[in-house]
Amino acid sequence: MKHVAQVDVESFAKAKQASPSQRFHQWFIRVSAVFVKEWRDTWKDRRGTQSALMFALLGPVVVLMMLQSSIDTSRDETMPVVALLGGELWPNLSTQLSAKFDVQPEKSSTLALKNLLADKVDLVLTIPEHVDSYLKGGRTIVLDVAVKSARSESQKAASQLRALLQNFNDTAAQMRLVAHGASPTQMQVLSLNVAEHGPSARFQTLTQVMVIMLLMGAFFSGMNVAIDTTAGERERESLEVLLAQSTNPAPLWLGKYLVVLSFALIGGALTVALLWLGLSQLALYELPLKLNLSWNTWLQIWLAMLPFAALMSALQMVFALLARNYKEAQIYLTLLAFLPGILTLPFAAKLPEGLPIPVVQETLWLQTLLRGGELPCLPWCTLLAVVIAAVTALMFASARALRNERMLAAS
């Protein structure tokens, strides 16, 4: 059983007769006493502290391992192997193929097909013997390509070859027009100019994963502390002793809440720091990713997580108080952990912009910051005020529920 803080009962009996400044002073003393007691008890429990901060330490490691795996994959990508028959008949095409493929000249079509079936080459390209006369006569040249249907690498190589030959065909067609005295621009009726805007799909997926890891680092760092200070104490029957010494459970709830919030902010800071240090050591230039790695940006990321940590810590306290025991509280809070993931799905972007909606705004701000944006000051202050109001309402609602003897008897 945890050490129970002894509180002066007579001071609580005189609370109603005190002035506002005296009431504030009494609240401050009671909240501070509960905070110090819970803080010491939590840090004394080494196993609980390690489990509380485990996700904040392992989450960034998972993201960094995923990025390193992508970098290693991009480094290990080799050019497809093409067995070329009759390459000496068309040197220009052979030169073009060498830029994108590992070209292996072959003399025997039987041996080339045998290597294809043995997965030694990805495809076989055959240039016909009459290619020179067809080029001079302006006729269409048919190239034979053999692929292995059951091999994905062979199918991928065929798609790459098709794109390369299409570009080669367009260039050769323009040269034919020039040779016959015609301008290639007269044959081009339509030209398409595509301008890409916004982040790539790969970069967007990465930022979404990083946002989830950042939010979950703060969430899980405070979860075990919230359960232990509420459902855990109910199960150990020490919460009832604390409530018996006070006429108002609100300062008791607030003191415990500040401990939970402290661990959530510490976990969020650890996640931010590990991601910042880890990403600065990775060769991100080998991937089509551009992340803002300045210390100012990561400080704003931590500030953007503050309203989320404040609200989630309060909700964790409420859900844990509703549970009858420690295991039931773990189930409730694990289900609550799905909330940030659900609100980062595409339908979250359809919600009205500019509204101080908790969780949604934090996820959008974090993605903006990772892409090089800035944290808006006024909307952040507005959202923080909304969260503080929500936490205050949850505090008084929980205090009212704790006055009911049935709640403690449910344990």
PDB file of C-alpha atoms in Angstrom, residues 67 203 206-207 210 279 284 289-294 298 369-372:
ATOM      1  CA  LEU A  67      13.448   5.084 -42.581  1.00  0.00           C
ATOM      2  CA  PHE A 203       6.281  11.782 -47.632  1.00  0.00           C
ATOM      3  CA  LEU A 206       5.875   9.214 -43.280  1.00  0.00           C
ATOM      4  CA  THR A 207       4.540  12.380 -41.651  1.00  0.00           C
ATOM      5  CA  MET A 210       5.551  10.353 -37.195  1.00  0.00           C
ATOM      6  CA  LEU A 279      16.686  11.947 -38.160  1.00  0.00           C
ATOM      7  CA  LEU A 284      17.459  11.418 -45.847  1.00  0.00           C
ATOM      8  CA  LEU A 289      11.911  13.471 -48.314  1.00  0.00           C
ATOM      9  CA  LYS A 290      12.523  16.977 -47.027  1.00  0.00           C
ATOM     10  CA  LEU A 291      12.000  17.381 -43.286  1.00  0.00           C
ATOM     11  CA  ASN A 292      12.542  20.539 -41.279  1.00  0.00           C
ATOM     12  CA  LEU A 293      15.110  19.472 -38.681  1.00  0.00           C
ATOM     13  CA  SER A 294      15.815  22.821 -36.981  1.00  0.00           C
ATOM     14  CA  TRP A 298      10.971  20.609 -32.916  1.00  0.00           C
ATOM     15  CA  LEU A 369       5.411  21.647 -38.877  1.00  0.00           C
ATOM     16  CA  LEU A 370       7.118  18.535 -40.246  1.00  0.00           C
ATOM     17  CA  ARG A 371       6.645  19.922 -43.752  1.00  0.00           C
ATOM     18  CA  GLY A 372       8.326  23.191 -42.867  1.00  0.00           C
TER      19      GLY A 372
END
